[in-house]
Amino acid sequence: MFGYIQNDKIVIKHNFGFFSNCNVTLHYIVQYINSHHNYPRILDTKNVFNWYKNEENKNNDITTVYFQHYNTVNTTIPLKPNISYNHNLQYVNYKYLPFKKLQPILQKYFSPSKNIQIIFNNIKKKYNLNFTNICVLFYRGNDKNSEIHKCSYNCYDEHIKSIIKKNKNIKLLVQSDETGFINYMTKKYPNRSFYFKDEIRHIDKCDSTVDKVMKEKNFEFSQYYLAITLIMSKCKYIICGTGNCSMWIALYKGNADNIFQNIQN
């Protein structure tokens, strides 16, 4: 059981990857809104981000490290019940996501904290980002390969070439947890590609994840990763796979325009 609804409270028990946790939390919030036509009074997430806690905060709910507390967000945000959503929608074509109905929920429960906003602005300034001139190349690899069928690195090339024809000055933001993908893209497009060298973790292709291989740094880098996801959502074009991480880029973007999504090849 990922969680449960009890009266005016939601308790989330799910504890896996960062955006897997976010997705399950969103799933239960939608369930509550559809059945109660109201927001839950209490959202219990104290066990949701256990992977990302350090020794100092191991007994705390660290959700507000990432997101503004829902009680501090404008409670007059209009509800739009009868939302067709569940956590398995990470595998669908994202153009079918109910973006408009989900936006009030994302605003209330998943607005970035001031801490994440600072990280966002620092990265933007450090790399001199111009979102209107960036195409994101996002590849969530490693253990994700055992969950869904991933395309090869070179399947991105066709879309990249098409985008370059539209904008000869486009920059390519390479974002991946798989070292091979970063190396492939930066070598193939050396004059226009870049990646966040100090703010991401990546490993050689394997059946594990950076969250397990480098778990001692999870608290720090999970904050970077949320900020980077927000950055990716603001870029002009996004080429990505399918899964929780890709879906949350789309959710924060608010639509599927200019998203090239690989869906089971």
CSV table of C-alpha atoms in Angstrom, one decimal:
chain,number,residue,atom,x,y,z
A,1,MET,CA,0.0,0.0,0.0
A,2,PHE,CA,1.5,3.3,-1.1
A,3,GLY,CA,-0.7,5.3,1.3
A,4,TYR,CA,-4.2,5.8,2.5
A,5,ILE,CA,-7.0,8.4,3.1
A,6,GLN,CA,-8.4,8.6,6.6
A,7,ASN,CA,-11.1,11.2,7.2
A,8,ASP,CA,-9.6,14.6,6.3
A,9,LYS,CA,-6.1,13.3,6.3
A,10,ILE,CA,-3.8,11.6,3.7
A,11,VAL,CA,-0.9,9.4,4.8
A,12,ILE,CA,1.8,8.6,2.3
A,13,LYS,CA,3.9,5.5,2.9
A,14,HIS,CA,5.7,5.4,-0.5
A,15,ASN,CA,9.5,5.8,-0.2
A,16,PHE,CA,11.5,5.4,-3.4
A,17,GLY,CA,12.9,7.8,-5.9
A,18,PHE,CA,12.3,11.5,-5.6
A,19,PHE,CA,9.7,11.9,-8.3
A,20,SER,CA,8.2,8.5,-7.7
A,21,ASN,CA,7.4,9.8,-4.3
A,22,CYS,CA,5.9,13.0,-5.7
A,23,ASN,CA,3.8,11.1,-8.2
A,24,VAL,CA,2.3,8.8,-5.6
A,25,THR,CA,1.6,11.9,-3.3
A,26,LEU,CA,-0.1,13.6,-6.2
A,27,HIS,CA,-2.1,10.4,-6.9
A,28,TYR,CA,-3.6,10.4,-3.4
A,29,ILE,CA,-4.3,14.1,-3.4
A,30,VAL,CA,-6.3,13.7,-6.6
A,31,GLN,CA,-8.2,10.8,-5.1
A,32,TYR,CA,-9.1,12.9,-2.1
A,33,ILE,CA,-10.2,15.9,-4.2
A,34,ASN,CA,-12.3,13.7,-6.5
A,35,SER,CA,-14.1,12.1,-3.5
A,36,HIS,CA,-14.3,15.0,-1.1
A,37,HIS,CA,-14.4,18.0,-3.5
A,38,ASN,CA,-12.0,19.7,-1.1
A,39,TYR,CA,-8.3,19.8,-0.2
A,40,PRO,CA,-7.2,17.4,2.6
A,41,ARG,CA,-6.7,19.2,5.9
A,42,ILE,CA,-3.6,17.2,6.7
A,43,LEU,CA,-1.0,15.6,4.4
A,44,ASP,CA,1.3,13.3,6.3
A,45,THR,CA,4.6,13.0,4.4
A,46,LYS,CA,7.0,12.3,7.2
A,47,ASN,CA,8.2,9.0,5.6
A,48,VAL,CA,8.1,10.0,2.0
A,49,PHE,CA,11.7,11.3,1.4
A,50,ASN,CA,13.6,8.9,3.7
A,51,TRP,CA,16.1,8.1,1.0
A,52,TYR,CA,17.2,11.7,0.9
A,53,LYS,CA,17.5,12.4,4.7
A,54,ASN,CA,20.9,12.9,6.3
A,55,GLU,CA,21.9,12.1,9.9
A,56,GLU,CA,20.8,15.6,11.0
A,57,ASN,CA,17.2,15.4,9.8
A,58,LYS,CA,16.6,11.6,9.7
A,59,ASN,CA,13.6,11.9,12.1
A,60,ASN,CA,12.1,14.9,10.4
A,61,ASP,CA,9.7,15.5,7.6
A,62,ILE,CA,11.9,17.2,5.0
A,63,THR,CA,9.1,17.9,2.5
A,64,THR,CA,9.4,21.6,3.2
A,65,VAL,CA,13.0,21.5,2.2
A,66,TYR,CA,11.7,21.1,-1.4
A,67,PHE,CA,8.2,22.5,-1.4
A,68,GLN,CA,6.4,25.3,0.3
A,69,HIS,CA,4.1,24.1,3.0
A,70,TYR,CA,0.6,23.7,1.6
A,71,ASN,CA,-0.9,25.8,4.4
A,72,THR,CA,1.2,28.8,3.4
A,73,VAL,CA,0.0,28.7,-0.3
A,74,ASN,CA,-3.1,30.7,-1.2
A,75,THR,CA,-6.0,28.5,-0.2
A,76,THR,CA,-8.4,30.2,-2.6
A,77,ILE,CA,-6.9,28.3,-5.5
A,78,PRO,CA,-9.9,26.9,-7.4
A,79,LEU,CA,-10.6,23.2,-7.2
A,80,LYS,CA,-11.3,21.3,-10.4
A,81,PRO,CA,-12.5,17.8,-9.2
A,82,ASN,CA,-13.3,14.8,-11.4
A,83,ILE,CA,-9.6,14.6,-12.4
A,84,SER,CA,-8.6,11.6,-14.4
A,85,TYR,CA,-5.2,10.9,-13.0
A,86,ASN,CA,-3.2,8.1,-11.3
A,87,HIS,CA,0.5,7.3,-10.7
A,88,ASN,CA,0.7,5.0,-13.8
A,89,LEU,CA,0.2,8.0,-16.2
A,90,GLN,CA,4.0,8.4,-16.1
A,91,TYR,CA,4.0,5.8,-18.9
A,92,VAL,CA,1.5,7.5,-21.3
A,93,ASN,CA,1.9,10.1,-23.9
A,94,TYR,CA,2.1,13.3,-21.9
A,95,LYS,CA,-0.1,15.3,-24.2
A,96,TYR,CA,-3.0,13.4,-22.6
A,97,LEU,CA,-2.2,14.6,-19.1
A,98,PRO,CA,-4.9,16.7,-17.5
A,99,PHE,CA,-2.6,19.7,-17.2
A,100,LYS,CA,-5.3,22.4,-16.5
A,101,LYS,CA,-7.0,20.5,-13.7
A,102,LEU,CA,-3.7,19.5,-12.1
A,103,GLN,CA,-2.2,23.0,-12.0
A,104,PRO,CA,-4.0,24.2,-8.9
A,105,ILE,CA,-2.8,21.1,-7.0
A,106,LEU,CA,0.8,21.5,-8.2
A,107,GLN,CA,0.7,25.1,-7.1
A,108,LYS,CA,-0.6,24.3,-3.7
A,109,TYR,CA,1.5,21.2,-2.9
A,110,PHE,CA,4.5,21.3,-5.2
A,111,SER,CA,5.5,24.9,-5.4
A,112,PRO,CA,9.3,25.1,-4.9
A,113,SER,CA,10.5,26.3,-1.5
A,114,LYS,CA,12.6,29.5,-1.2
A,115,ASN,CA,15.6,27.2,-0.8
A,116,ILE,CA,15.0,25.5,-4.2
A,117,GLN,CA,14.3,28.9,-5.8
A,118,ILE,CA,17.7,30.2,-4.7
A,119,ILE,CA,19.4,27.1,-6.1
A,120,PHE,CA,17.4,27.6,-9.3
A,121,ASN,CA,18.6,31.2,-9.7
A,122,ASN,CA,22.2,30.3,-8.8
A,123,ILE,CA,22.4,27.7,-11.5
A,124,LYS,CA,20.7,30.0,-14.0
A,125,LYS,CA,23.2,32.7,-13.3
A,126,LYS,CA,26.2,30.4,-13.1
A,127,TYR,CA,25.5,28.9,-16.6
A,128,ASN,CA,24.0,32.1,-18.1
A,129,LEU,CA,20.9,30.2,-19.2
A,130,ASN,CA,18.6,31.6,-21.8
A,131,PHE,CA,15.6,29.2,-21.7
A,132,THR,CA,14.2,30.3,-25.1
A,133,ASN,CA,17.4,29.1,-26.8
A,134,ILE,CA,17.9,25.7,-25.1
A,135,CYS,CA,16.9,22.2,-26.1
A,136,VAL,CA,17.0,19.7,-23.2
A,137,LEU,CA,18.3,16.2,-23.9
A,138,PHE,CA,17.0,14.2,-20.9
A,139,TYR,CA,17.9,10.6,-20.5
A,140,ARG,CA,16.9,8.7,-17.3
A,141,GLY,CA,18.9,5.5,-17.6
A,142,ASN,CA,20.5,2.8,-15.4
A,143,ASP,CA,17.9,1.0,-13.3
A,144,LYS,CA,15.1,2.6,-15.3
A,145,ASN,CA,16.0,0.2,-18.2
A,146,SER,CA,14.6,-2.7,-16.1
A,147,GLU,CA,11.3,-0.9,-15.9
A,148,ILE,CA,10.7,0.3,-19.4
A,149,HIS,CA,12.3,-0.2,-22.8
A,150,LYS,CA,14.7,2.7,-23.4
A,151,CYS,CA,15.8,3.8,-26.8
A,152,SER,CA,19.5,4.0,-27.8
A,153,TYR,CA,21.3,7.3,-27.4
A,154,ASN,CA,21.4,8.0,-31.2
A,155,CYS,CA,17.6,7.9,-31.4
A,156,TYR,CA,17.8,11.5,-30.1
A,157,ASP,CA,19.8,12.6,-33.1
A,158,GLU,CA,16.9,12.8,-35.6
A,159,HIS,CA,15.0,15.2,-33.3
A,160,ILE,CA,18.1,17.2,-32.5
A,161,LYS,CA,18.9,17.8,-36.2
A,162,SER,CA,15.3,18.8,-36.8
A,163,ILE,CA,15.4,21.4,-34.0
A,164,ILE,CA,18.8,22.7,-35.2
A,165,LYS,CA,17.3,23.4,-38.6
A,166,LYS,CA,14.7,25.6,-36.9
A,167,ASN,CA,17.2,27.3,-34.7
A,168,LYS,CA,20.9,27.2,-35.8
A,169,ASN,CA,22.0,28.8,-32.5
A,170,ILE,CA,20.1,26.4,-30.2
A,171,LYS,CA,22.1,25.1,-27.1
A,172,LEU,CA,21.8,21.5,-26.0
A,173,LEU,CA,21.4,20.9,-22.2
A,174,VAL,CA,22.5,17.3,-21.6
A,175,GLN,CA,20.9,15.9,-18.4
A,176,SER,CA,21.3,12.3,-17.4
A,177,ASP,CA,22.2,9.9,-14.6
A,178,GLU,CA,24.1,7.8,-17.2
A,179,THR,CA,27.7,8.8,-18.0
A,180,GLY,CA,27.6,7.2,-21.4
A,181,PHE,CA,24.8,9.5,-22.6
A,182,ILE,CA,26.5,12.6,-21.4
A,183,ASN,CA,29.7,11.6,-23.1
A,184,TYR,CA,27.9,10.7,-26.3
A,185,MET,CA,26.1,14.0,-26.6
A,186,THR,CA,28.9,16.3,-25.6
A,187,LYS,CA,31.3,14.6,-28.0
A,188,LYS,CA,28.8,14.5,-30.9
A,189,TYR,CA,27.7,18.2,-30.4
A,190,PRO,CA,30.8,19.7,-28.8
A,191,ASN,CA,30.1,23.3,-29.9
A,192,ARG,CA,26.6,23.6,-28.7
A,193,SER,CA,26.1,21.1,-25.8
A,194,PHE,CA,26.7,21.6,-22.1
A,195,TYR,CA,25.8,20.0,-18.8
A,196,PHE,CA,25.7,21.0,-15.1
A,197,LYS,CA,29.1,19.6,-14.1
A,198,ASP,CA,28.9,20.4,-10.4
A,199,GLU,CA,25.2,19.9,-9.7
A,200,ILE,CA,24.5,16.4,-11.0
A,201,ARG,CA,25.6,12.8,-10.3
A,202,HIS,CA,26.1,10.2,-13.0
A,203,ILE,CA,27.4,6.7,-13.2
A,204,ASP,CA,28.4,4.1,-15.8
A,205,LYS,CA,25.4,2.2,-17.1
A,206,CYS,CA,24.2,-0.4,-14.6
A,207,ASP,CA,21.1,-1.8,-12.8
A,208,SER,CA,21.4,0.6,-9.9
A,209,THR,CA,20.8,4.3,-9.3
A,210,VAL,CA,22.8,7.3,-8.2
A,211,ASP,CA,20.5,7.5,-5.1
A,212,LYS,CA,21.9,4.1,-4.0
A,213,VAL,CA,25.5,4.3,-5.3
A,214,MET,CA,26.0,7.8,-3.9
A,215,LYS,CA,23.5,7.8,-1.1
A,216,GLU,CA,25.6,9.8,1.3
A,217,LYS,CA,25.0,12.9,-1.0
A,218,ASN,CA,21.3,12.4,-1.6
A,219,PHE,CA,20.1,15.3,0.6
A,220,GLU,CA,22.3,17.8,-1.2
A,221,PHE,CA,21.8,16.6,-4.8
A,222,SER,CA,18.1,15.9,-4.5
A,223,GLN,CA,17.7,19.7,-4.0
A,224,TYR,CA,19.8,20.4,-7.1
A,225,TYR,CA,17.8,17.8,-9.0
A,226,LEU,CA,14.5,19.5,-8.3
A,227,ALA,CA,15.9,22.9,-9.2
A,228,ILE,CA,17.2,21.4,-12.5
A,229,THR,CA,13.9,19.8,-13.2
A,230,LEU,CA,12.3,23.2,-12.9
A,231,ILE,CA,15.0,24.6,-15.3
A,232,MET,CA,14.3,21.9,-17.8
A,233,SER,CA,10.6,22.6,-17.7
A,234,LYS,CA,11.3,26.2,-18.8
A,235,CYS,CA,13.4,25.4,-21.8
A,236,LYS,CA,12.2,25.8,-25.4
A,237,TYR,CA,12.4,22.1,-26.5
A,238,ILE,CA,12.6,18.9,-24.5
A,239,ILE,CA,13.6,15.5,-25.8
A,240,CYS,CA,13.0,12.8,-23.2
A,241,GLY,CA,12.0,9.3,-22.3
A,242,THR,CA,9.1,8.1,-20.3
A,243,GLY,CA,8.8,7.8,-16.5
A,244,ASN,CA,8.3,9.9,-13.4
A,245,CYS,CA,11.1,12.3,-14.0
A,246,SER,CA,10.1,13.1,-17.6
A,247,MET,CA,6.5,13.4,-16.6
A,248,TRP,CA,7.3,16.0,-13.9
A,249,ILE,CA,9.2,18.1,-16.4
A,250,ALA,CA,6.0,18.2,-18.4
A,251,LEU,CA,3.8,18.8,-15.3
A,252,TYR,CA,5.9,21.8,-14.3
A,253,LYS,CA,5.9,23.0,-17.9
A,254,GLY,CA,2.1,22.9,-17.9
A,255,ASN,CA,1.8,21.4,-21.3
A,256,ALA,CA,3.4,18.9,-23.8
A,257,ASP,CA,4.2,21.5,-26.5
A,258,ASN,CA,7.7,21.0,-28.0
A,259,ILE,CA,8.2,17.8,-26.0
A,260,PHE,CA,9.6,14.9,-28.0
A,261,GLN,CA,8.9,11.8,-25.9
A,262,ASN,CA,10.2,8.3,-26.5
A,263,ILE,CA,7.3,5.9,-25.6
A,264,GLN,CA,8.5,2.3,-25.6
A,265,ASN,CA,10.4,3.1,-28.8
